[in-house]
CSV table of C-alpha atoms and ligand atoms in Angstrom, one decimal:
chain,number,residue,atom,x,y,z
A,1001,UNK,CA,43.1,-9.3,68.2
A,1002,UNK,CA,45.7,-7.1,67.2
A,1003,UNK,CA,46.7,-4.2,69.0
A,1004,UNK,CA,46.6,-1.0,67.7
A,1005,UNK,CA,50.3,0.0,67.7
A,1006,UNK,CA,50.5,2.9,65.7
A,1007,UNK,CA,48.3,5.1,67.5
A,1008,UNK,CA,46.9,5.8,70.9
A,1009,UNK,CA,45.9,2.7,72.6
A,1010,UNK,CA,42.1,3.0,72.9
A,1011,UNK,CA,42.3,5.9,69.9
A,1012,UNK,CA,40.6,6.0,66.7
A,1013,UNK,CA,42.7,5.1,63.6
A,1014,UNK,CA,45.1,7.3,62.1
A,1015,UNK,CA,44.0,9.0,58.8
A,1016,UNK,CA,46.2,9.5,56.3
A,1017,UNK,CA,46.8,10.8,53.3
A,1018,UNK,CA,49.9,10.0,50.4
A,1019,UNK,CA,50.9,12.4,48.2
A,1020,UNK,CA,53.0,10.4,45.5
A,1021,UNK,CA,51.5,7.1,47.1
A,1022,UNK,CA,52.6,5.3,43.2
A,1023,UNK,CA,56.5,5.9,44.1
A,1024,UNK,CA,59.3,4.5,46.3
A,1025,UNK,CA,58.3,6.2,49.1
A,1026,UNK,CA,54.6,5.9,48.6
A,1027,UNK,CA,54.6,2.1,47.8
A,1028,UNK,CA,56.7,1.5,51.1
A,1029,UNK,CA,54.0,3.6,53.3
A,1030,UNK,CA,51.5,1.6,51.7
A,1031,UNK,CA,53.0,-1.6,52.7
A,1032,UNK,CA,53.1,-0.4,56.1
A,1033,UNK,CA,49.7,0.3,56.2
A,1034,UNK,CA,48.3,-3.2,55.0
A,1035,UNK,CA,50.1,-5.0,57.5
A,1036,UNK,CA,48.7,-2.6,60.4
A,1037,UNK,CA,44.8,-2.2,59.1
A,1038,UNK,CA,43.2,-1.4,62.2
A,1039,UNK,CA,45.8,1.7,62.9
A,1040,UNK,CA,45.2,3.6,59.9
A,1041,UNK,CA,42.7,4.6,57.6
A,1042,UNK,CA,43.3,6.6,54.1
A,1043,UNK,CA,41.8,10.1,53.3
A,1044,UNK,CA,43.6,10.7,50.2
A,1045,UNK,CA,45.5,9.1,47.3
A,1046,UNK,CA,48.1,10.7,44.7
A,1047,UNK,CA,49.9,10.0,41.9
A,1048,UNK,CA,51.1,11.0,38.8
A,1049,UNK,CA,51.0,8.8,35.3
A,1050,UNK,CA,50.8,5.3,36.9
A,1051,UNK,CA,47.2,5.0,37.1
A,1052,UNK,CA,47.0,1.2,37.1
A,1053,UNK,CA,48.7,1.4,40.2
A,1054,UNK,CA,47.1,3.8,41.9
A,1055,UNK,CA,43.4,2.5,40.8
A,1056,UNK,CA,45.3,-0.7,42.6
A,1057,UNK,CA,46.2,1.0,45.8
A,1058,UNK,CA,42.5,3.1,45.7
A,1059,UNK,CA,40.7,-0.7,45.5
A,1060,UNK,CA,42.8,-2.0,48.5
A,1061,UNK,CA,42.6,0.9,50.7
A,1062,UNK,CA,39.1,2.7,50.0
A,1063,UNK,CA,40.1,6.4,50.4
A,1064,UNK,CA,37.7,9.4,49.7
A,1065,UNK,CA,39.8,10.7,47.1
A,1066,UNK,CA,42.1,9.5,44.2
A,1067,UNK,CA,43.7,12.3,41.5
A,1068,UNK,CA,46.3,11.8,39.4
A,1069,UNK,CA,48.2,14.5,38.7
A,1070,UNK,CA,48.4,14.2,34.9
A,1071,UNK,CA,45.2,15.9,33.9
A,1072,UNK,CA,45.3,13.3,30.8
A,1073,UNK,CA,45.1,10.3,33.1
A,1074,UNK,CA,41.4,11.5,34.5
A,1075,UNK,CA,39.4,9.1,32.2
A,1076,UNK,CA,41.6,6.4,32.3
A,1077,UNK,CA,41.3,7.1,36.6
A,1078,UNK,CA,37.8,7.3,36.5
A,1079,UNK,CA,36.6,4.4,34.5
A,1080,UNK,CA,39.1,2.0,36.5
A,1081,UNK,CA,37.4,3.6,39.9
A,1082,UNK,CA,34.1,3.0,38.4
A,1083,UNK,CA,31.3,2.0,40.5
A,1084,UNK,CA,32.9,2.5,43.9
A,1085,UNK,CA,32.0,5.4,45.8
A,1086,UNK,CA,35.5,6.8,45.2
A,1087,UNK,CA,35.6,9.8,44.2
A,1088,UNK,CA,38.3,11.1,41.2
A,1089,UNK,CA,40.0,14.4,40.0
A,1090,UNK,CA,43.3,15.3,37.9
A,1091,UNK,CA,45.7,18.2,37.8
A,1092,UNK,CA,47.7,19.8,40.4
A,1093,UNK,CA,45.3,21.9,41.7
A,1094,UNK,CA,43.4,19.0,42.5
A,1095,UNK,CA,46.8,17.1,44.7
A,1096,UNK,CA,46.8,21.0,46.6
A,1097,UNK,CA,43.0,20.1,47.3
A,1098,UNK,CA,43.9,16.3,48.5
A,1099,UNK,CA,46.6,17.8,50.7
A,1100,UNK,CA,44.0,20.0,52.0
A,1101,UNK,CA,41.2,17.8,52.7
A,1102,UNK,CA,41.8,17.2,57.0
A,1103,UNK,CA,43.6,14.2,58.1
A,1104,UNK,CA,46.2,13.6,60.8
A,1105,UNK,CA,49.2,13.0,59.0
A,1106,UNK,CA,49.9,13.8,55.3
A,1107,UNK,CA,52.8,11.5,53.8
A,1108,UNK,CA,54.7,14.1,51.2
A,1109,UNK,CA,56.4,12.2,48.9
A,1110,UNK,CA,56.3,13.7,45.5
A,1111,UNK,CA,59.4,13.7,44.1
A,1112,UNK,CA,61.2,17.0,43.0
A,1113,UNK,CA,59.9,21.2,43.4
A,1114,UNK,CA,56.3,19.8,42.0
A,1115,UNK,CA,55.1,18.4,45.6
A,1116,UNK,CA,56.2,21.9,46.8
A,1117,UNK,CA,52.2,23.7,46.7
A,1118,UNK,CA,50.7,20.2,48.1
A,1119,UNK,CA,53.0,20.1,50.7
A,1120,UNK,CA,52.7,23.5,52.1
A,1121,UNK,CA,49.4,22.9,51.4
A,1122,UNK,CA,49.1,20.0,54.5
A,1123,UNK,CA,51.5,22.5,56.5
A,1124,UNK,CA,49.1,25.4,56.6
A,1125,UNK,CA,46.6,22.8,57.6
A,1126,UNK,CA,48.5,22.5,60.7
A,1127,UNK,CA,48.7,19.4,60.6
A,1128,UNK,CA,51.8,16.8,61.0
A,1129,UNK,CA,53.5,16.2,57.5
A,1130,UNK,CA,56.3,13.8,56.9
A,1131,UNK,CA,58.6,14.8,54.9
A,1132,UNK,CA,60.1,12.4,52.0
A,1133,UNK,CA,60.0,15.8,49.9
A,1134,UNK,CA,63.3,17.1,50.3
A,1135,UNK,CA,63.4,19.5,47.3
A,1136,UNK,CA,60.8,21.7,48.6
A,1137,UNK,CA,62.7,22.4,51.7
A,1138,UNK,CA,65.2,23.1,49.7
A,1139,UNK,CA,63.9,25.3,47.1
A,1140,UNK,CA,61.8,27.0,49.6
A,1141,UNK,CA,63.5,26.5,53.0
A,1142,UNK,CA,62.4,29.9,54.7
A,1143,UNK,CA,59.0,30.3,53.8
A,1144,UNK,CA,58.6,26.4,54.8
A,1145,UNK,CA,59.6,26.9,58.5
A,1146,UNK,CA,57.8,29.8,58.9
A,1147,UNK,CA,54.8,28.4,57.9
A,1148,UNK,CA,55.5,25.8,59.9
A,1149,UNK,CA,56.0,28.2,63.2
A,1150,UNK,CA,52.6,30.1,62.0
A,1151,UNK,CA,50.9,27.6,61.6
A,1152,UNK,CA,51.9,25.0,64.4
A,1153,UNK,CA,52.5,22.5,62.1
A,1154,UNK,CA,55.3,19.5,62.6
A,1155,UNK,CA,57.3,17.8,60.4
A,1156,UNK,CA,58.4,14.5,60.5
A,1157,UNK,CA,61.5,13.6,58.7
A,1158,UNK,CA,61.5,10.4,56.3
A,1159,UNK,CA,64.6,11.2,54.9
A,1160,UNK,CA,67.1,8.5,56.4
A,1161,UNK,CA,69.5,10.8,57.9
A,1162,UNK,CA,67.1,13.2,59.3
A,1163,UNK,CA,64.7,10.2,60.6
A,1164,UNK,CA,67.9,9.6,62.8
A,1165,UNK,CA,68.8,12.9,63.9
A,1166,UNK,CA,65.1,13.6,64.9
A,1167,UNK,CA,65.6,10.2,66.5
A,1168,UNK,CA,68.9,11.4,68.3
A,1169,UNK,CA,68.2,15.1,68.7
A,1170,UNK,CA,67.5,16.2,72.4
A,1171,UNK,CA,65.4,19.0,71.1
A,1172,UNK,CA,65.3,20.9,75.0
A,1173,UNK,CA,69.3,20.1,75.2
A,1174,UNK,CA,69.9,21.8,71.7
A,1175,UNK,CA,72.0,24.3,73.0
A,1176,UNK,CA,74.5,21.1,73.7
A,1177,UNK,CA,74.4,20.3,70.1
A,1178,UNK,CA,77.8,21.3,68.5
A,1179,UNK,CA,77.3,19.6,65.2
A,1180,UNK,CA,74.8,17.0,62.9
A,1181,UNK,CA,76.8,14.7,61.5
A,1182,UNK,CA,75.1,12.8,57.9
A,1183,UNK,CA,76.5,9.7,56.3
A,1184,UNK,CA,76.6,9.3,53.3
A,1185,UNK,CA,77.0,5.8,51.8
A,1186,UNK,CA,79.2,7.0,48.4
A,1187,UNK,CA,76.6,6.1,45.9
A,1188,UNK,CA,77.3,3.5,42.9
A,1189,UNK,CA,81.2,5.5,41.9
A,1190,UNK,CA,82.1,5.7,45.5
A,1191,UNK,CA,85.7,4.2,44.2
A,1192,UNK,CA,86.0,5.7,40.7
A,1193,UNK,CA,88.3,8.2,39.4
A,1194,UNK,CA,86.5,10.9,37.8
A,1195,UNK,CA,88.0,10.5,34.4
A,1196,UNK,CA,85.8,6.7,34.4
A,1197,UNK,CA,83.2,8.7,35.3
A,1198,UNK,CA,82.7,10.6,32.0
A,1199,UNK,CA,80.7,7.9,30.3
A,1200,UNK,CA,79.1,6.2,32.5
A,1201,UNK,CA,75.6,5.4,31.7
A,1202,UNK,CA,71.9,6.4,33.5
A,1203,UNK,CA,71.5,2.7,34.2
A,1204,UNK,CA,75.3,2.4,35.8
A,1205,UNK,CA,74.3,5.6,37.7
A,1206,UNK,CA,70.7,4.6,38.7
A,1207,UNK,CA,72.2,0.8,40.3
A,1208,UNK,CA,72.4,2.0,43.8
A,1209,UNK,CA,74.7,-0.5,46.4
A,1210,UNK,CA,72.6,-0.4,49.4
A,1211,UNK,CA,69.1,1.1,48.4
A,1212,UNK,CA,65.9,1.1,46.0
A,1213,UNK,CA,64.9,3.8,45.0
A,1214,UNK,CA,63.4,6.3,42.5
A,1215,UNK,CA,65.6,7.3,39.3
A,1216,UNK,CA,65.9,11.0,40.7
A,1217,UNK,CA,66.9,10.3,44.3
A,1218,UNK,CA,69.0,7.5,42.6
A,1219,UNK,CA,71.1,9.6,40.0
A,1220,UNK,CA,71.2,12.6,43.1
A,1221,UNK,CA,73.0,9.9,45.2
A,1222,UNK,CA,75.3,9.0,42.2
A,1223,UNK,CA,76.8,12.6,42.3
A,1224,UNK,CA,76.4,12.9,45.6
A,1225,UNK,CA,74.0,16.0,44.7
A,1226,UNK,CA,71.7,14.2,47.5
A,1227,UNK,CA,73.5,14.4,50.1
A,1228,UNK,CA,74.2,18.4,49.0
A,1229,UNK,CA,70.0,19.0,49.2
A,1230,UNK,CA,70.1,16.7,52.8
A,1231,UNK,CA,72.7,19.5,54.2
A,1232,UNK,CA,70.3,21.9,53.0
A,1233,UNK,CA,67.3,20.3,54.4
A,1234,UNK,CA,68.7,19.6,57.6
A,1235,UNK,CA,69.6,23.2,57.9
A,1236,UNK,CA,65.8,24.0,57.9
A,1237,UNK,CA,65.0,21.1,59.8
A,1238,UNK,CA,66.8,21.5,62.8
A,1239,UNK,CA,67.8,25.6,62.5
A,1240,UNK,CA,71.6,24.6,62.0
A,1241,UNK,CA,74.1,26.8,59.8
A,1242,UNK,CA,76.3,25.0,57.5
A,1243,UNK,CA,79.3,24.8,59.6
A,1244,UNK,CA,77.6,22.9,62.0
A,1245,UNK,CA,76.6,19.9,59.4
A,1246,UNK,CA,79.1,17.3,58.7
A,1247,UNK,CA,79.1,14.6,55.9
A,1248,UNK,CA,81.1,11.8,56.1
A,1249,UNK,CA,81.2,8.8,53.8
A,1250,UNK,CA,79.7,5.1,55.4
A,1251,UNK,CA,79.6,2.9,52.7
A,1252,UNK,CA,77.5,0.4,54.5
A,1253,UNK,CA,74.5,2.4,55.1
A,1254,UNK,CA,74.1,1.3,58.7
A,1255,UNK,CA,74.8,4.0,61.0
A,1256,UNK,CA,71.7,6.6,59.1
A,1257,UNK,CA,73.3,9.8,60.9
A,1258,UNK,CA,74.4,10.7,64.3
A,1259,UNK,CA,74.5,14.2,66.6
A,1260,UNK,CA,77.5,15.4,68.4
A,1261,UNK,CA,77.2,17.1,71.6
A,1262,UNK,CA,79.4,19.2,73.9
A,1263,UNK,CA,80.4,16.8,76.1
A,1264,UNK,CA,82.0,14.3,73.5
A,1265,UNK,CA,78.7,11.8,73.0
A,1266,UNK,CA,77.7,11.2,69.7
A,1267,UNK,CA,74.6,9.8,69.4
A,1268,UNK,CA,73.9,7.7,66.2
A,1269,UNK,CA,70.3,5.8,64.8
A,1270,UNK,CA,71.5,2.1,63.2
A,1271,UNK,CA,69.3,-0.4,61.6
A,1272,UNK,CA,69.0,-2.0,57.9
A,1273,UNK,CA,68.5,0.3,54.6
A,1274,UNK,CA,65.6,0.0,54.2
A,1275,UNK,CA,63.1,3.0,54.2
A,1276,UNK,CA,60.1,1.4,56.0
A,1277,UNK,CA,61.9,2.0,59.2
A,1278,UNK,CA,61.8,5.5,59.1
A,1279,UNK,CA,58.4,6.1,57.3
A,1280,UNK,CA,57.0,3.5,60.0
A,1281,UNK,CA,58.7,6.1,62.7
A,1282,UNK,CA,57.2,8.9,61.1
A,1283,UNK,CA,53.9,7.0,60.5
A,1284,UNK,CA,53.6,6.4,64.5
A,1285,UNK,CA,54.9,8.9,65.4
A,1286,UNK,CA,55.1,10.0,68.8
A,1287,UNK,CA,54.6,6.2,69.3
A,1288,UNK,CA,56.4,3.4,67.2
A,1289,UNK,CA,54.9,0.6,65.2
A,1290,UNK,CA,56.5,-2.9,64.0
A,1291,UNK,CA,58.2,-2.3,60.7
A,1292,UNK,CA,59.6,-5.7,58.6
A,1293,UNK,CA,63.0,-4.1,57.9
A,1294,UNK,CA,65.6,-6.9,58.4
A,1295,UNK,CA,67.2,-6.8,61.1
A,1296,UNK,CA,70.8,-5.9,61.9
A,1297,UNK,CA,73.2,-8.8,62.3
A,1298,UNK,CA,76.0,-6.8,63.4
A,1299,UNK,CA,78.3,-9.7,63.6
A,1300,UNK,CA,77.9,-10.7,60.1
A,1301,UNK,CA,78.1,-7.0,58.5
A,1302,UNK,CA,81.4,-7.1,61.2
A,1303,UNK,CA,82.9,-3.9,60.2
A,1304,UNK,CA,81.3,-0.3,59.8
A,1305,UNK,CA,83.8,2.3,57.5
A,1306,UNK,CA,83.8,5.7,57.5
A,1307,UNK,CA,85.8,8.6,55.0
A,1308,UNK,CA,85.7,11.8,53.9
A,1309,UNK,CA,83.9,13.0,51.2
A,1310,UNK,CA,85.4,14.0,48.1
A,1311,UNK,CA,84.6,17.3,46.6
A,1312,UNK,CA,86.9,17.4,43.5
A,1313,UNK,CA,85.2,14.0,42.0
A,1314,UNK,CA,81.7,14.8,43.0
A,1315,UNK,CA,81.7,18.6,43.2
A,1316,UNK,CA,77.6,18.7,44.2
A,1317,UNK,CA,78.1,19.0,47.7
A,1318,UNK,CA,80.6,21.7,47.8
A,1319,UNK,CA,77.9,23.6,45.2
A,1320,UNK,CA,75.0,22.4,47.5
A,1321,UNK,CA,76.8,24.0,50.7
A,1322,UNK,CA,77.7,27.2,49.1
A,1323,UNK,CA,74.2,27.5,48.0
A,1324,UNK,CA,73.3,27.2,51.5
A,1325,UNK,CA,76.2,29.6,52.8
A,1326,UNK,CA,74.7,32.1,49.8
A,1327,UNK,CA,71.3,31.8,50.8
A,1328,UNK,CA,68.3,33.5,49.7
A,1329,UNK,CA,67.1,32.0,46.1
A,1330,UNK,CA,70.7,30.0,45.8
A,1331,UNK,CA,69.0,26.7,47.1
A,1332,UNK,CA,66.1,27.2,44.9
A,1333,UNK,CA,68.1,27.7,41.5
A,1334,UNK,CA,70.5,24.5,42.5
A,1335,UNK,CA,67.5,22.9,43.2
A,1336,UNK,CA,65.6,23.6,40.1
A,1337,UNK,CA,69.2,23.3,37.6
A,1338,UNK,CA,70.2,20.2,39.2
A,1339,UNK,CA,66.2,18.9,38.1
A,1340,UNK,CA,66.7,19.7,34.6
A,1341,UNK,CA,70.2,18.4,34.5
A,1342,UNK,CA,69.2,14.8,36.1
A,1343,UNK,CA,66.2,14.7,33.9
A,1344,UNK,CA,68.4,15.2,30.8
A,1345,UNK,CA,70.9,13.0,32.0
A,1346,UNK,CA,68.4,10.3,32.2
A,1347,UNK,CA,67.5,10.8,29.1
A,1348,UNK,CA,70.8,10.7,27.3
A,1349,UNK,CA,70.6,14.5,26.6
A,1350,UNK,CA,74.0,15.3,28.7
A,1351,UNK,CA,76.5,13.3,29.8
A,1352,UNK,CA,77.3,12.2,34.1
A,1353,UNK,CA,79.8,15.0,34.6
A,1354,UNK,CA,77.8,17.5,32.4
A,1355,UNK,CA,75.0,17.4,35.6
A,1356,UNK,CA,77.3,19.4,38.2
A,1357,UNK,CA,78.4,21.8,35.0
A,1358,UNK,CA,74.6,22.6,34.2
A,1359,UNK,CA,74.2,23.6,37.9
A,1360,UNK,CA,77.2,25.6,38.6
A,1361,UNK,CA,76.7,27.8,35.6
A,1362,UNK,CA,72.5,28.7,36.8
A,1363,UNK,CA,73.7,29.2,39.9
A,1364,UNK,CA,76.4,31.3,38.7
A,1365,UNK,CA,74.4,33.1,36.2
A,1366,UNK,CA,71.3,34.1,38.6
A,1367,UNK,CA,73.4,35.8,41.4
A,1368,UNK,CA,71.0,34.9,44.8
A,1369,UNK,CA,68.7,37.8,45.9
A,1370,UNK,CA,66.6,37.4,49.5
A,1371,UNK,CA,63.3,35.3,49.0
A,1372,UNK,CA,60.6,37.4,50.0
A,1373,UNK,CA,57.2,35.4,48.7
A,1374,UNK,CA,56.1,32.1,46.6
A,1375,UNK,CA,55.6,34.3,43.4
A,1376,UNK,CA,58.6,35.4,43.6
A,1377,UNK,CA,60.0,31.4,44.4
A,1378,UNK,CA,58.1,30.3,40.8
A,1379,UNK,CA,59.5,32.6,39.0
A,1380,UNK,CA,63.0,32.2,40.0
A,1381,UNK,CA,63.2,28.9,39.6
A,1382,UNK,CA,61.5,28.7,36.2
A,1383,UNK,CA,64.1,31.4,35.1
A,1384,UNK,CA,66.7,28.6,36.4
A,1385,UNK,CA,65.0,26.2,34.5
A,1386,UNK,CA,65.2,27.7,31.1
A,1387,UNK,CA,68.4,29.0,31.6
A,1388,UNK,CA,69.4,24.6,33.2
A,1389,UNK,CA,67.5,23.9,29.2
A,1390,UNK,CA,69.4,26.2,27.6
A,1391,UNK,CA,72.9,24.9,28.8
A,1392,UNK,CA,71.4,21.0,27.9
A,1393,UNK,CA,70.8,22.0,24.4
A,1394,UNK,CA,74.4,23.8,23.9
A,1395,UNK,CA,76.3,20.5,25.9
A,1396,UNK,CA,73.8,18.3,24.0
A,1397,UNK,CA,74.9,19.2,20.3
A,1398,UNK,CA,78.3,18.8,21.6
A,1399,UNK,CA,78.0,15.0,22.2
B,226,LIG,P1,59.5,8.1,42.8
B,226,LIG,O1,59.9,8.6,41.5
B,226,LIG,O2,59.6,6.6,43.1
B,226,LIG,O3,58.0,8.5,43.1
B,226,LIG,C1,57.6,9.9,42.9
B,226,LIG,C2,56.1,10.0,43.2
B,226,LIG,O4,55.7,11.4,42.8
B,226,LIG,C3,55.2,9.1,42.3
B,226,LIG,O5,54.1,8.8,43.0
B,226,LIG,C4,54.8,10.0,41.1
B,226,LIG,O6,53.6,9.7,40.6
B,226,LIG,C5,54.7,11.4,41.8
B,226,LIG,N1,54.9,12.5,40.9
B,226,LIG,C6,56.0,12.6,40.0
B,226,LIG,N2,55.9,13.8,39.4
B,226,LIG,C7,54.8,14.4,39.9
B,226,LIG,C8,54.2,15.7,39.6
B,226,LIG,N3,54.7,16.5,38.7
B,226,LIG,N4,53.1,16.0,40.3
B,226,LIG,C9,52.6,15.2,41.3
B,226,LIG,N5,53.1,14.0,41.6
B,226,LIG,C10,54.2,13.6,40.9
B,226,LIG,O7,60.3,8.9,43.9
B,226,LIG,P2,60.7,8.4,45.4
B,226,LIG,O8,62.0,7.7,45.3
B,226,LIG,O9,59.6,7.7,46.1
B,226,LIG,O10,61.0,9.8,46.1
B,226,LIG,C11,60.0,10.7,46.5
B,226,LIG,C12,60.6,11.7,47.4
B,226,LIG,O11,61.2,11.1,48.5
B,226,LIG,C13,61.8,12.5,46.7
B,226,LIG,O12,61.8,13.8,47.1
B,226,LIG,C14,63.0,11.8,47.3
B,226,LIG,O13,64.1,12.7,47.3
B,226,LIG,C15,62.5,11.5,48.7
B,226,LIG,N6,63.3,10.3,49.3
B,226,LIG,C16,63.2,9.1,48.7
B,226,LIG,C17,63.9,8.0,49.3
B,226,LIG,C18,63.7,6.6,48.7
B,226,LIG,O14,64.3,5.7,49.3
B,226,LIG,N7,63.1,6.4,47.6
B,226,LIG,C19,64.7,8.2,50.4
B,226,LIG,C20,64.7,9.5,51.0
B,226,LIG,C21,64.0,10.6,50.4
B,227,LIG,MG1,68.7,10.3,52.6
């Protein structure tokens, strides 16, 4: 018989539920749940436009729920669910209303500000989230903890980076802690000048060295705007200021992040890229589960590098941290510019060098104010939004 890993010996099984289950993250948790049936069971399924995929992943794994966040994919959702007891909605009131339904862990892995209302949905539940959804930490740090504190809620990083540190942080030594310390593998133009940057193409830019992943995380790791939102998010994650977050380039992607303490030990998480090793952490979490990563042959990869980061070529990391240092609705308008200005980079609107442009002129035309309420959130970054489209259309006619 196999044994129940991923939970409490003798415990029932785990339910979950998947917010973006049709993505990267999402398709990687739902591998890790087929090969450990008897540890989990699934509440709730979302996705977006893919409905093939998702009717798939609703046939295999017999949640209550399925909703597709496209309100025109309900008909196509329903008639593929057809005669099972499943039941099927559409809209994003309807993934708040998954997230809401009571489970044990809610898997957040909408990409981009749109999983934001779902996943503070799961948080106000109380529950234990974990968090692929980096954006809405970012574009909503503050009122995210705190609703976290209120309502005893935990979060369980998925992120790489933050996976480690969570894995490395002595939360009841924290005063020891002098600084986080995230790698940062360089992305596909680790090496290029920024002049050979000016054409290169969403394909080039999506062609990550070390991992797969969706076209927004992919294109954010290409400007090394990802790694700007990671500072961000770890601030909120582990109630660090800026100065106390270091980035430093490891173009192997071994070493996933590390945490400095007073006495001089650093203490660092290792182990293949590959993101079922931290989604099977947060998955089992506070136990640990098997996971089908490969596993590190440290004498064949032989030697780990390590430099620093390079504001002049890729200037989204200085604009990421000064957002962070500004605070208040900064984060939210870089987070909601730099969305319109990957989108229209993917789709040949703006050219690679246009993105950071887009985002330093939002962020320079909305001067931050304190964020006081979600109301206040939405509006702000649907201002930076039009104001993001605005620039695209001017930069566009140029090309
Ligand atoms: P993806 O594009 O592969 O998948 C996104 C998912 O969100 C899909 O299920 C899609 O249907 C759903 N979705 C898209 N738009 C939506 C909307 N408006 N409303 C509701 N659902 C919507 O993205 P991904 O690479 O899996 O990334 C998901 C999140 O995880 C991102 O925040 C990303 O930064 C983070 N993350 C991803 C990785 C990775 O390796 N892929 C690593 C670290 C963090
Ligand atoms: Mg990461």
């Amino acid at each position: 018989m196999a044994m129940n890993v991923a939970v409490k010996p003798g415990s029932a099984p785990k339910r979950v539920t998947i917010l973006g289950s049709t993505g990267s993250i999402g398709t990687s948790t739902i591998d890790l749940i087929l090969r450990n049936p008897e540890a989990f069971e699934v509440e709730a399924l979302t996705g977006n436009k893919n409905v093939k995929l998702l009717a798939e992943q609703a046939l295999k794994l017999k949640p209550q729920l399925v909703v597709a966040a496209d309100q025109a994919q309900y008909a196509e959702l329903k008639q593929a669910l057809a005669g099972t007891n499943i039941a099927v909605a559409a809209g994003p009131e309807a993934v708040v209303e998954a997230a809401m339904r009571p489970s044990d862990l809610v898997m957040s892995a909408i990409v981009g500000a749109a999983g934001l209302a779902a996943t503070l949905a799961a948080v106000r539940r109380g529950t234990s989230v974990a968090l692929a959804n980096k954006e809405s930490l970012v574009c909503a740090g503050d009122l995210m903890t705190e609703a976290v504190k209120r309502h005893n809620a935990t979060l369980l990083p998925v992120d790489s980076e933050h996976n480690a540190i969570f894995q490395c942080f002595e939360a009841d030594r924290r005063k020891s802690i002098e600084k986080l310390i995230l790698t940062a593998s360089g992305g596909p133009f680790r090496t290029r000048k920024r002049e050979e940057l000016r054409d290169v193409t969403p394909a080039q830019a999506v062609a990550h060295p070390n991992w797969s992943m969706g076209a927004k995380i992919s294109i954010d790791s290409a400007t090394m705007m990802n790694k700007g939102l990671e500072v961000i998010e770890a601030s909120h994650l582990f109630a660090m200021t800026e100065d106390r977050i270091d980035v430093i380039v490891h173009p192997q992607s071994i070493i996933h992040s590390m945490v400095a303490y007073e006495d001089g030990s650093v203490l660092a998480q290792l182990g293949s890229p590959d993101m079922r090793t931290p989604i099977a952490y947060t998955l089992a979490w506070p136990h640990r589960m098997p996971a089908p990563s490969a596993r590190l042959d440290l004498a064949k990869i032989a030697t780990l590098s390590f430099e620093p980061p390079d504001e002049v070529r890729f200037p989204a990391l200085r604009l990421a941290r000064q957002a962070l240092k500004d605070g208040g609705t900064a984060p939210t308008v870089l987070n909601a510019s730099n969305e319109v200005a990957v989108y229209s980079f993917l789709a040949g609107k703006v050219g690679y060098l246009d993105m950071t442009g887009v985002v330093e002129e939002t962020l320079t035309a909305m001067p931050p104010v304190p964020m006081t309420s979600l109301e206040q959130l939405a509006a702000v970054d649907g201002e930076a939004r039009s104001i993001a489209e605005r620039r695209v259309q001017v930069l566009g006619r140029g090309r």
